[in-house]
Coordinates of C-alpha atoms in Angstrom, one line a residue:
Chain A
X1 CA -65.3 -35.7 -1.0
X2 CA -65.9 -37.8 -4.2
X3 CA -68.0 -36.1 -6.9
X4 CA -70.1 -37.8 -9.5
X5 CA -68.8 -36.4 -12.8
X6 CA -71.5 -37.8 -14.9
X7 CA -74.1 -35.5 -13.4
X8 CA -74.1 -31.8 -13.7
X9 CA -73.3 -30.7 -10.2
X10 CA -73.9 -27.2 -8.9
X11 CA -71.0 -25.1 -7.6
X12 CA -69.0 -26.6 -4.9
X13 CA -70.1 -24.4 -2.1
X14 CA -73.7 -23.2 -2.1
X15 CA -76.1 -22.5 0.8
X16 CA -79.8 -22.0 0.8
X17 CA -80.5 -18.2 0.7
X18 CA -83.0 -18.7 3.7
X19 CA -80.0 -18.8 6.0
X20 CA -79.2 -15.2 5.3
X21 CA -82.8 -13.9 5.2
X22 CA -83.7 -11.9 8.2
X23 CA -87.4 -11.4 7.4
X24 CA -90.1 -13.3 9.3
X25 CA -87.6 -15.4 11.1
X26 CA -88.3 -16.3 14.7
X27 CA -85.3 -17.9 16.4
X28 CA -85.6 -21.4 17.6
X29 CA -85.5 -20.2 21.3
X30 CA -88.4 -18.0 20.7
X31 CA -90.4 -20.7 19.0
X32 CA -89.7 -23.0 21.9
X33 CA -90.8 -20.3 24.3
X34 CA -94.0 -19.9 22.4
X35 CA -94.7 -23.6 22.5
X36 CA -94.0 -23.7 26.2
X37 CA -96.3 -20.7 26.9
X38 CA -99.2 -21.9 24.9
X39 CA -98.8 -25.6 25.7
X40 CA -99.5 -26.4 22.1
X41 CA -97.3 -27.4 19.2
X42 CA -97.3 -25.3 16.0
X43 CA -99.5 -27.8 14.2
X44 CA -101.9 -27.8 17.3
X45 CA -101.1 -31.3 18.4
X46 CA -100.6 -32.1 22.1
X47 CA -97.1 -33.1 23.1
X48 CA -97.7 -36.8 23.1
X49 CA -99.7 -37.0 20.0
X50 CA -98.4 -38.7 16.8
X51 CA -99.2 -37.3 13.5
X52 CA -101.9 -38.9 11.4
X53 CA -100.5 -41.8 9.2
X54 CA -101.2 -42.7 5.7
X55 CA -99.8 -45.9 4.3
X56 CA -100.0 -47.8 1.1
X57 CA -98.2 -50.8 -0.3
X58 CA -97.5 -51.8 -3.9
X59 CA -96.5 -48.4 -5.0
X60 CA -93.4 -49.5 -6.9
X61 CA -94.4 -52.1 -9.6
X62 CA -90.9 -53.3 -10.3
X63 CA -90.2 -54.1 -6.6
X64 CA -91.1 -57.3 -4.9
X65 CA -92.7 -55.3 -2.1
X66 CA -93.0 -51.6 -1.5
X67 CA -94.7 -49.2 0.9
X68 CA -95.3 -45.4 1.0
X69 CA -95.8 -43.7 4.2
X70 CA -96.9 -40.1 5.0
X71 CA -96.8 -38.4 8.3
X72 CA -98.5 -35.3 7.1
X73 CA -95.6 -33.6 5.4
X74 CA -93.0 -36.4 5.9
X75 CA -93.1 -38.6 2.9
X76 CA -91.1 -41.7 2.5
X77 CA -91.1 -44.5 -0.1
X78 CA -89.5 -47.9 0.6
X79 CA -89.0 -50.8 -1.8
X80 CA -87.8 -54.3 -1.1
X81 CA -86.3 -56.4 -3.9
X82 CA -86.1 -60.1 -4.5
X83 CA -83.4 -62.0 -2.6
X84 CA -80.2 -62.5 -4.4
X85 CA -77.0 -64.2 -3.5
X86 CA -74.9 -62.3 -1.1
X87 CA -72.3 -60.5 -3.2
X88 CA -68.5 -60.9 -2.6
X89 CA -68.9 -63.7 -0.2
X90 CA -66.8 -66.8 -0.8
X91 CA -68.2 -69.0 2.0
X92 CA -71.8 -70.3 2.4
X93 CA -73.7 -68.4 5.1
X94 CA -76.4 -70.4 7.0
X95 CA -78.3 -67.2 7.6
X96 CA -79.6 -64.6 5.1
X97 CA -78.8 -60.9 5.3
X98 CA -80.5 -57.8 4.7
X99 CA -79.1 -54.7 3.1
X100 CA -80.5 -51.2 3.9
X101 CA -80.0 -48.0 2.1
X102 CA -81.5 -44.8 3.4
X103 CA -81.4 -41.8 1.1
X104 CA -82.8 -38.3 1.2
X105 CA -84.0 -37.1 -2.2
X106 CA -82.0 -34.1 -3.4
X107 CA -85.0 -31.8 -3.1
X108 CA -86.3 -33.3 0.2
X109 CA -84.7 -31.0 2.6
X110 CA -84.0 -27.2 3.1
X111 CA -80.5 -27.7 1.8
X112 CA -80.0 -29.6 -1.4
X113 CA -78.7 -33.2 -0.8
X114 CA -76.1 -34.7 -2.9
X115 CA -76.6 -38.0 -4.8
X116 CA -73.9 -39.7 -2.9
X117 CA -74.8 -41.0 0.6
X118 CA -73.4 -38.7 3.3
X119 CA -72.4 -39.8 6.8
X120 CA -75.9 -39.0 8.2
X121 CA -77.5 -41.3 5.6
X122 CA -74.9 -44.1 6.2
X123 CA -75.6 -43.9 9.9
X124 CA -79.4 -44.0 9.3
X125 CA -78.9 -47.0 7.0
X126 CA -77.0 -48.8 9.7
X127 CA -79.8 -48.0 12.2
X128 CA -82.4 -49.2 9.8
X129 CA -80.5 -52.4 9.3
X130 CA -80.2 -52.9 13.1
X131 CA -84.0 -52.4 13.5
X132 CA -85.0 -54.8 10.7
X133 CA -82.4 -57.5 11.3
X134 CA -84.2 -59.0 14.3
X135 CA -87.5 -58.8 12.4
X136 CA -86.9 -60.9 9.5
X137 CA -86.5 -64.8 9.8
X138 CA -83.0 -64.8 8.3
X139 CA -82.7 -68.5 8.5
X140 CA -85.5 -68.8 6.0
X141 CA -83.3 -67.5 3.2
X142 CA -79.8 -68.9 3.8
X143 CA -77.0 -67.4 1.7
X144 CA -79.3 -64.7 0.3
X145 CA -79.6 -61.0 0.7
X146 CA -82.7 -58.9 0.7
X147 CA -82.2 -55.3 -0.4
X148 CA -84.3 -52.6 1.1
X149 CA -84.2 -49.0 -0.2
X150 CA -85.7 -46.1 1.6
X151 CA -86.1 -42.8 -0.2
X152 CA -87.3 -39.7 1.7
X153 CA -89.3 -37.5 -0.7
X154 CA -90.1 -34.8 1.8
X155 CA -88.4 -34.3 5.2
X156 CA -90.5 -32.8 7.9
X157 CA -88.9 -34.6 10.8
X158 CA -89.1 -38.3 12.0
X159 CA -88.0 -39.6 8.6
X160 CA -86.0 -42.5 10.0
X161 CA -88.9 -43.9 12.1
X162 CA -91.3 -43.5 9.3
X163 CA -88.8 -45.3 7.0
X164 CA -88.5 -48.2 9.5
X165 CA -92.2 -48.6 9.9
X166 CA -92.7 -48.5 6.2
X167 CA -89.9 -51.0 5.6
X168 CA -91.6 -53.4 8.0
X169 CA -94.8 -53.1 5.9
X170 CA -92.9 -53.4 2.6
X171 CA -91.1 -56.6 3.8
X172 CA -94.5 -58.1 4.7
X173 CA -95.8 -57.0 1.3
X174 CA -92.8 -58.6 -0.4
X175 CA -93.6 -61.9 1.4
X176 CA -90.3 -62.0 3.3
X177 CA -90.8 -64.2 6.4
X178 CA -91.0 -62.1 9.5
X179 CA -91.4 -62.7 13.2
X180 CA -93.5 -59.7 14.0
X181 CA -94.9 -56.3 13.1
X182 CA -92.4 -53.5 13.5
X183 CA -93.3 -50.0 14.4
X184 CA -90.9 -47.1 15.1
X185 CA -91.4 -43.7 16.7
X186 CA -89.2 -40.7 17.3
X187 CA -89.2 -38.3 20.2
X188 CA -87.6 -34.9 20.7
X189 CA -86.6 -33.6 24.1
X190 CA -86.0 -30.0 25.1
X191 CA -85.9 -29.2 28.8
X192 CA -89.2 -30.6 30.2
X193 CA -91.0 -30.7 26.9
X194 CA -91.3 -34.1 25.1
X195 CA -92.3 -34.0 21.5
X196 CA -93.6 -37.2 20.2
X197 CA -93.1 -37.5 16.4
X198 CA -91.3 -34.2 16.0
X199 CA -91.5 -32.1 12.9
X200 CA -88.3 -30.8 11.3
X201 CA -88.6 -27.5 13.3
X202 CA -89.1 -29.3 16.6
X203 CA -86.1 -31.6 15.8
X204 CA -83.9 -28.5 15.4
X205 CA -85.4 -27.0 18.6
X206 CA -84.2 -30.2 20.3
X207 CA -80.7 -30.2 18.7
X208 CA -79.1 -27.4 20.8
X209 CA -79.2 -27.0 24.6
X210 CA -80.9 -23.8 25.7
X211 CA -79.1 -23.5 29.0
X212 CA -76.3 -25.3 30.7
X213 CA -77.3 -28.6 32.2
X214 CA -80.6 -29.1 30.6
X215 CA -81.9 -32.1 28.7
X216 CA -82.1 -32.0 25.0
X217 CA -81.9 -34.5 22.2
X218 CA -83.7 -36.9 19.9
X219 CA -84.6 -40.6 20.6
X220 CA -85.7 -43.2 18.1
X221 CA -87.1 -46.6 19.1
X222 CA -88.3 -49.5 17.1
X223 CA -90.4 -52.2 18.6
X224 CA -91.6 -55.7 17.8
X225 CA -95.2 -55.7 19.0
X226 CA -96.1 -59.3 19.9
X227 CA -92.7 -60.2 21.4
X228 CA -92.5 -56.9 23.3
X229 CA -88.9 -56.5 22.2
X230 CA -87.0 -53.3 21.3
X231 CA -85.1 -54.1 18.2
X232 CA -83.4 -50.8 17.8
X233 CA -82.8 -47.8 20.1
X234 CA -80.8 -44.7 19.3
X235 CA -80.4 -41.5 21.3
X236 CA -78.4 -38.4 20.6
X237 CA -78.1 -35.1 22.5
X238 CA -77.6 -34.8 26.3
X239 CA -80.3 -36.6 28.4
X240 CA -80.4 -37.8 32.0
X241 CA -81.1 -41.3 32.9
X242 CA -84.5 -40.5 34.4
X243 CA -85.6 -38.7 31.3
X244 CA -84.6 -41.6 29.1
X245 CA -86.6 -44.0 31.3
X246 CA -89.5 -41.7 30.9
X247 CA -89.0 -41.4 27.2
X248 CA -88.8 -45.2 26.7
X249 CA -92.1 -45.7 28.5
X250 CA -93.8 -43.1 26.3
X251 CA -92.3 -44.3 23.1
X252 CA -93.2 -47.9 24.0
X253 CA -96.8 -46.9 24.3
X254 CA -96.9 -44.8 21.1
X255 CA -95.3 -47.7 19.2
X256 CA -98.2 -49.9 20.4
X257 CA -100.7 -47.2 19.2
X258 CA -99.3 -47.5 15.7
X259 CA -99.8 -51.3 15.5
X260 CA -103.5 -51.4 14.7
X261 CA -102.9 -49.1 11.7
X262 CA -100.4 -51.5 10.3
X263 CA -102.5 -54.5 11.2
X264 CA -105.6 -53.1 9.6
X265 CA -103.7 -52.4 6.4
X266 CA -102.2 -55.8 6.3
X267 CA -105.6 -57.4 6.7
X268 CA -107.0 -55.3 3.9
X269 CA -104.1 -56.3 1.7
X270 CA -104.7 -60.0 2.3
X271 CA -108.4 -59.7 1.6
X272 CA -107.8 -57.9 -1.6
X273 CA -105.3 -60.5 -2.7
X274 CA -107.7 -63.3 -2.0
X275 CA -110.4 -61.6 -4.0
X276 CA -108.0 -61.1 -6.9
X277 CA -107.3 -64.8 -6.8
X278 CA -110.9 -65.7 -6.8
X279 CA -111.5 -63.5 -9.7
X280 CA -108.9 -65.3 -11.6
Chain B
X1 CA -62.4 -66.6 15.6
X2 CA -65.2 -69.2 15.6
X3 CA -66.6 -70.8 18.8
X4 CA -68.4 -74.2 19.0
X5 CA -71.6 -74.6 20.9
X6 CA -69.8 -76.1 24.0
X7 CA -67.5 -73.2 24.2
X8 CA -70.4 -70.8 24.0
X9 CA -72.1 -72.6 26.8
X10 CA -69.0 -72.5 28.9
X11 CA -68.8 -68.7 28.4
X12 CA -72.6 -68.3 29.2
X13 CA -72.3 -70.3 32.4
X14 CA -69.3 -68.3 33.5
X15 CA -71.3 -65.1 33.0
X16 CA -74.2 -66.6 34.9
X17 CA -71.9 -67.4 37.9
X18 CA -70.3 -63.9 37.8
X19 CA -66.9 -65.5 37.1
X20 CA -65.9 -65.0 33.4
X21 CA -63.4 -67.0 31.4
X22 CA -60.5 -64.7 32.3
X23 CA -61.5 -64.6 35.9
X24 CA -63.2 -61.2 35.9
X25 CA -66.5 -60.3 37.3
X26 CA -69.4 -59.0 35.2
X27 CA -68.6 -55.3 35.7
X28 CA -64.8 -55.6 35.6
X29 CA -62.6 -54.2 32.9
X30 CA -59.4 -55.6 31.6
X31 CA -56.2 -53.9 32.3
X32 CA -55.5 -50.8 30.2
X33 CA -52.4 -49.0 29.2
X34 CA -52.5 -45.4 28.0
X35 CA -49.8 -43.0 26.8
X36 CA -50.1 -39.6 25.3
X37 CA -48.2 -37.4 23.0
X38 CA -46.5 -40.1 21.0
X39 CA -47.0 -38.7 17.4
X40 CA -44.7 -35.8 16.9
X41 CA -46.5 -34.5 13.7
X42 CA -49.8 -34.3 15.4
X43 CA -51.2 -31.6 17.7
X44 CA -52.3 -34.3 20.2
X45 CA -52.2 -38.0 20.3
X46 CA -52.8 -41.0 22.5
X47 CA -52.4 -44.7 22.3
X48 CA -54.6 -47.1 24.3
X49 CA -54.1 -50.7 24.8
X50 CA -57.0 -52.6 26.4
X51 CA -55.8 -56.2 26.7
X52 CA -55.5 -57.2 23.0
X53 CA -57.1 -54.1 21.6
X54 CA -54.7 -51.4 20.4
X55 CA -55.9 -48.0 19.4
X56 CA -53.8 -45.1 18.2
X57 CA -55.5 -41.7 17.9
X58 CA -53.9 -38.5 16.5
X59 CA -55.5 -35.0 16.3
X60 CA -54.6 -32.7 13.5
X61 CA -55.7 -29.0 13.4
X62 CA -56.4 -26.9 10.4
X63 CA -58.0 -23.6 9.6
X64 CA -61.4 -23.7 8.1
X65 CA -64.5 -21.6 7.4
X66 CA -67.4 -22.3 9.8
X67 CA -70.7 -23.6 8.4
X68 CA -73.0 -20.7 7.7
X69 CA -75.8 -22.4 9.8
X70 CA -73.5 -22.3 12.9
X71 CA -71.1 -19.3 12.3
X72 CA -69.9 -19.2 15.9
X73 CA -68.6 -22.9 16.0
X74 CA -65.6 -24.7 15.0
X75 CA -65.6 -28.2 13.5
X76 CA -64.6 -31.6 14.5
X77 CA -64.5 -34.8 12.4
X78 CA -63.8 -38.4 13.2
X79 CA -62.2 -40.8 10.8
X80 CA -61.8 -44.5 11.8
X81 CA -59.4 -46.7 9.9
X82 CA -60.0 -50.4 10.4
X83 CA -56.8 -51.6 8.7
X84 CA -56.3 -55.3 7.8
X85 CA -53.5 -55.2 10.2
X86 CA -56.0 -55.6 13.0
X87 CA -57.8 -58.7 11.8
X88 CA -58.0 -60.3 8.3
X89 CA -61.7 -59.7 8.4
X90 CA -61.0 -56.0 7.7
X91 CA -59.3 -56.8 4.5
X92 CA -60.5 -54.8 1.4
X93 CA -63.7 -53.0 2.3
X94 CA -64.5 -55.5 5.2
X95 CA -64.0 -53.0 7.9
X96 CA -65.8 -50.1 6.3
X97 CA -69.2 -50.7 7.9
X98 CA -67.7 -50.9 11.4
X99 CA -65.6 -47.8 10.7
X100 CA -68.6 -45.8 9.7
X101 CA -70.6 -47.0 12.7
X102 CA -67.8 -46.1 15.1
X103 CA -67.1 -42.7 13.6
X104 CA -70.8 -41.8 13.4
X105 CA -71.4 -42.9 16.9
X106 CA -68.5 -40.7 18.0
X107 CA -69.7 -37.6 16.2
X108 CA -73.1 -38.1 17.5
X109 CA -71.7 -38.4 21.1
X110 CA -69.6 -35.2 20.6
X111 CA -72.5 -33.3 18.8
X112 CA -74.1 -31.7 21.9
X113 CA -72.4 -28.5 23.0
X114 CA -72.8 -29.7 26.6
X115 CA -70.5 -32.6 25.8
X116 CA -67.9 -30.8 23.8
X117 CA -68.1 -27.1 23.2
X118 CA -67.2 -26.2 19.6
X119 CA -67.7 -22.5 20.2
X120 CA -64.2 -22.4 21.6
X121 CA -62.7 -23.4 18.3
X122 CA -64.1 -20.3 16.5
X123 CA -61.4 -17.8 15.6
X124 CA -63.5 -15.1 13.8
X125 CA -67.3 -15.3 13.7
X126 CA -68.5 -16.7 10.4
X127 CA -65.1 -16.3 8.7
X128 CA -62.4 -18.6 10.4
X129 CA -62.4 -21.5 12.8
X130 CA -60.3 -24.4 13.8
X131 CA -61.2 -27.8 12.4
X132 CA -60.1 -30.9 14.4
X133 CA -59.3 -34.0 12.4
X134 CA -59.4 -36.9 14.8
X135 CA -57.9 -39.9 13.1
X136 CA -58.4 -43.2 14.8
X137 CA -56.2 -46.2 13.8
X138 CA -57.2 -49.6 15.0
X139 CA -53.9 -51.5 15.3
X140 CA -55.1 -54.6 16.9
X141 CA -58.6 -55.9 17.5
X142 CA -59.4 -57.8 20.7
X143 CA -62.9 -56.9 21.2
X144 CA -64.7 -53.9 22.8
X145 CA -63.6 -51.4 20.2
X146 CA -66.2 -48.7 21.1
X147 CA -64.9 -48.3 24.7
X148 CA -61.3 -48.3 23.8
X149 CA -61.7 -45.8 20.9
X150 CA -63.7 -43.4 23.1
X151 CA -61.1 -43.4 25.8
X152 CA -58.3 -42.9 23.4
X153 CA -60.1 -40.1 21.7
X154 CA -60.7 -38.3 24.9
X155 CA -57.1 -38.7 26.0
X156 CA -55.9 -37.5 22.6
X157 CA -58.1 -34.4 22.8
X158 CA -57.0 -33.8 26.3
X159 CA -53.4 -33.9 25.0
X160 CA -54.3 -31.6 22.0
X161 CA -52.6 -28.2 21.9
X162 CA -54.5 -25.6 19.9
X163 CA -52.2 -22.9 18.6
X164 CA -52.6 -19.5 20.3
X165 CA -53.9 -16.8 18.0
X166 CA -52.1 -13.6 18.8
X167 CA -54.0 -11.2 16.6
X168 CA -56.3 -11.1 13.5
X169 CA -55.9 -8.6 10.6
X170 CA -59.0 -8.0 8.6
X171 CA -58.5 -6.4 5.2
X172 CA -61.7 -6.4 3.2
X173 CA -62.3 -10.1 2.5
X174 CA -58.9 -11.2 3.5
X175 CA -58.4 -12.5 7.0
X176 CA -55.0 -12.8 8.3
X177 CA -54.3 -14.9 11.4
X178 CA -51.2 -14.4 13.4
X179 CA -50.2 -17.3 15.6
X180 CA -48.0 -16.7 18.6
X181 CA -44.3 -17.1 17.8
X182 CA -43.6 -19.1 20.9
X183 CA -44.2 -22.8 20.0
X184 CA -45.3 -23.6 23.5
X185 CA -47.9 -20.9 23.7
X186 CA -50.9 -23.2 23.2
X187 CA -54.4 -23.6 24.5
X188 CA -55.6 -26.9 25.9
X189 CA -59.2 -28.1 25.0
X190 CA -61.8 -28.5 27.7
X191 CA -62.6 -32.2 27.6
X192 CA -63.8 -32.6 31.2
X193 CA -67.3 -33.6 29.8
X194 CA -66.2 -35.4 26.7
X195 CA -68.2 -38.6 26.4
X196 CA -66.8 -42.0 27.5
X197 CA -68.4 -45.0 25.8
X198 CA -69.3 -48.3 27.5
X199 CA -70.5 -51.3 25.6
X200 CA -73.0 -53.3 27.7
X201 CA -73.3 -56.8 26.3
X202 CA -76.1 -59.1 27.0
X203 CA -75.1 -62.8 27.4
X204 CA -77.8 -65.1 28.5
X205 CA -79.9 -63.2 31.1
X206 CA -77.1 -61.1 32.4
X207 CA -75.3 -58.0 31.2
X208 CA -71.5 -57.6 31.2
X209 CA -69.1 -54.9 30.3
X210 CA -65.8 -55.0 28.3
X211 CA -66.5 -58.3 26.4
X212 CA -63.5 -60.0 24.8
X213 CA -63.7 -61.4 21.3
X214 CA -65.1 -64.7 22.5
X215 CA -67.8 -63.1 24.6
X216 CA -68.8 -60.8 21.8
X217 CA -69.6 -63.9 19.8
X218 CA -71.9 -65.2 22.5
X219 CA -73.9 -62.1 22.8
X220 CA -77.3 -61.6 21.2
X221 CA -77.4 -57.8 21.5
X222 CA -75.5 -55.0 23.1
X223 CA -75.9 -51.3 23.8
X224 CA -73.3 -48.7 23.5
X225 CA -73.7 -46.0 26.0
X226 CA -71.8 -42.7 25.7
X227 CA -71.9 -40.8 28.9
X228 CA -70.8 -37.2 29.3
X229 CA -70.8 -35.7 32.8
X230 CA -73.9 -37.2 34.4
X231 CA -76.0 -37.4 31.2
X232 CA -76.2 -39.7 28.2
X233 CA -75.0 -38.1 25.1
X234 CA -75.6 -41.1 22.8
X235 CA -77.2 -44.5 23.1
X236 CA -76.8 -46.9 20.2
X237 CA -78.0 -50.5 20.1
X238 CA -75.8 -53.0 18.2
X239 CA -75.9 -56.7 17.4
X240 CA -78.3 -58.9 15.7
X241 CA -80.9 -59.4 18.5
X242 CA -83.5 -57.3 20.2
X243 CA -83.9 -56.4 23.9
X244 CA -86.9 -56.3 26.2
X245 CA -87.7 -52.7 27.4
X246 CA -86.7 -53.6 31.1
X247 CA -83.4 -55.1 29.9
X248 CA -82.7 -52.0 27.9
X249 CA -83.3 -49.8 31.0
X250 CA -81.2 -52.1 33.1
X251 CA -78.3 -52.0 30.7
X252 CA -78.5 -48.3 30.5
X253 CA -78.2 -48.0 34.3
X254 CA -75.3 -50.4 34.3
X255 CA -73.5 -48.6 31.5
X256 CA -74.0 -45.3 33.3
X257 CA -72.5 -46.5 36.5
X258 CA -69.6 -48.1 34.8
X259 CA -69.0 -45.2 32.5
X260 CA -68.7 -42.8 35.5
X261 CA -66.2 -45.0 37.2
X262 CA -64.3 -45.3 34.0
X263 CA -64.2 -41.6 33.4
X264 CA -62.9 -41.0 36.9
X265 CA -60.1 -43.5 36.4
X266 CA -59.1 -42.0 33.0
X267 CA -59.1 -38.6 34.5
X268 CA -56.8 -39.7 37.4
X269 CA -54.5 -41.4 34.9
X270 CA -54.4 -38.3 32.7
X271 CA -53.5 -36.1 35.6
X272 CA -50.5 -38.3 36.5
X273 CA -49.0 -38.0 33.1
X274 CA -45.8 -36.0 33.2
X275 CA -44.5 -34.1 30.2
X276 CA -41.2 -35.8 29.7
X277 CA -42.0 -39.5 30.2
X278 CA -40.5 -42.3 28.1
X279 CA -43.0 -43.1 25.4
X280 CA -43.3 -45.4 22.4
X281 CA -44.4 -48.8 21.4
X282 CA -41.4 -50.5 22.9
X283 CA -40.9 -48.7 26.1

């Protein structure tokens, strides 16, 4: 693994001490058992309830467009920069391209993240690109590339979907021509329980199967609202066809529920801009 | 390879009529060739040729320390090498994105313990485990890489022989592993439920499997489905376009059916492989 020698790196092999602490530690199985018994999640949401969203644009003054999103404890900041010529490309491309970079801040997770993108972050960048590629009108900026950077400041589950939703808003804020509003939602599955917008703990509950031959896993979907199209779909774990169908239906509905929040914010943004212009 | 509009229309009409450019139906695969145990330095290897796509997979095993968050599990890692041998597009860092996508999709598909049980690779709880390095070399690129790679990986893992640990001596912090003296005393991995990937490609209004390079260019979007046993272990959407929810569900169904058939066929082929067959690239 390559190491950045200009920074002061910690020792090669370190692990968070919490892994070895025994006090006050309920196993994930017990936690799931609790949730199943009470029918209520640890933050007293129902299973199909999304967390409250806070969004704001224009948080990075140097970027063309930027957005900040909070799903309670999950905090992601996304910035979009001016189009520039596609680097290292000899021939002229009729379509524009987008470049996505998804990064966890070193302090955002339980375990410290390195400054270099790891495989998970690279994969998430690819998923983000897949989601946003069909949202922007790439023929409007031929031979140019728009850079999108997402930085997770605090990871409490569903980071990727938060980043995609925020990136859609940041692109709109940057004035990049787009076909549609994009919203993205995650879902965790463990046995018969479906967790919409899972927290970090719920995501880890869904990571491992509890018994042989049960459904478990995580699903992320991104949707273009007006066109009713799914621009990105990613699932991991072990899930039966029926469960996936059910999950797609639920995620589809939840994506729709997020649209008014984004729309409202965009309208507010336009009104503010018009007022600013009048004032000038 | 660049196609003009007329060629694209020709491919599209063919798909519409359920009679593709090479005479196949929509759900047909191209002929495949599989051989195992062809790299003598590796613990297991396989070579798969799917029409013009040629994949070589070799598995190396090393002793490692398990992750503290999962002390009872071994490790598996996938490396994909898209060399410029396959197509000139891969020259320099051109194939890197594709390589990352394939390897991360593979590790995601193998991540569930129901698909591939890493607990069997643990030697001593929290101290020693086997680590499998799965190296995938793309020798020739003729479309449909995901499917070919997943089949070759499954065959290579099936072929892999994990050394048999005779006994373990623990002396304070030192752990000494004694491997059986007999070279042929090995354990096979359980790969019955290892995932098989199928790329379902949408062309026009219809979905096809196993697209060749020309058909891949005509497609607006495709879904890679990794099926393990009778469950999905990973679904990953690729391509520049987006899909309608009903199309997505339809392609999942199609991918599921095809993957099950493919898995059966692979299993049958593997069971026919004899230990001392002629092998090599020029057999």
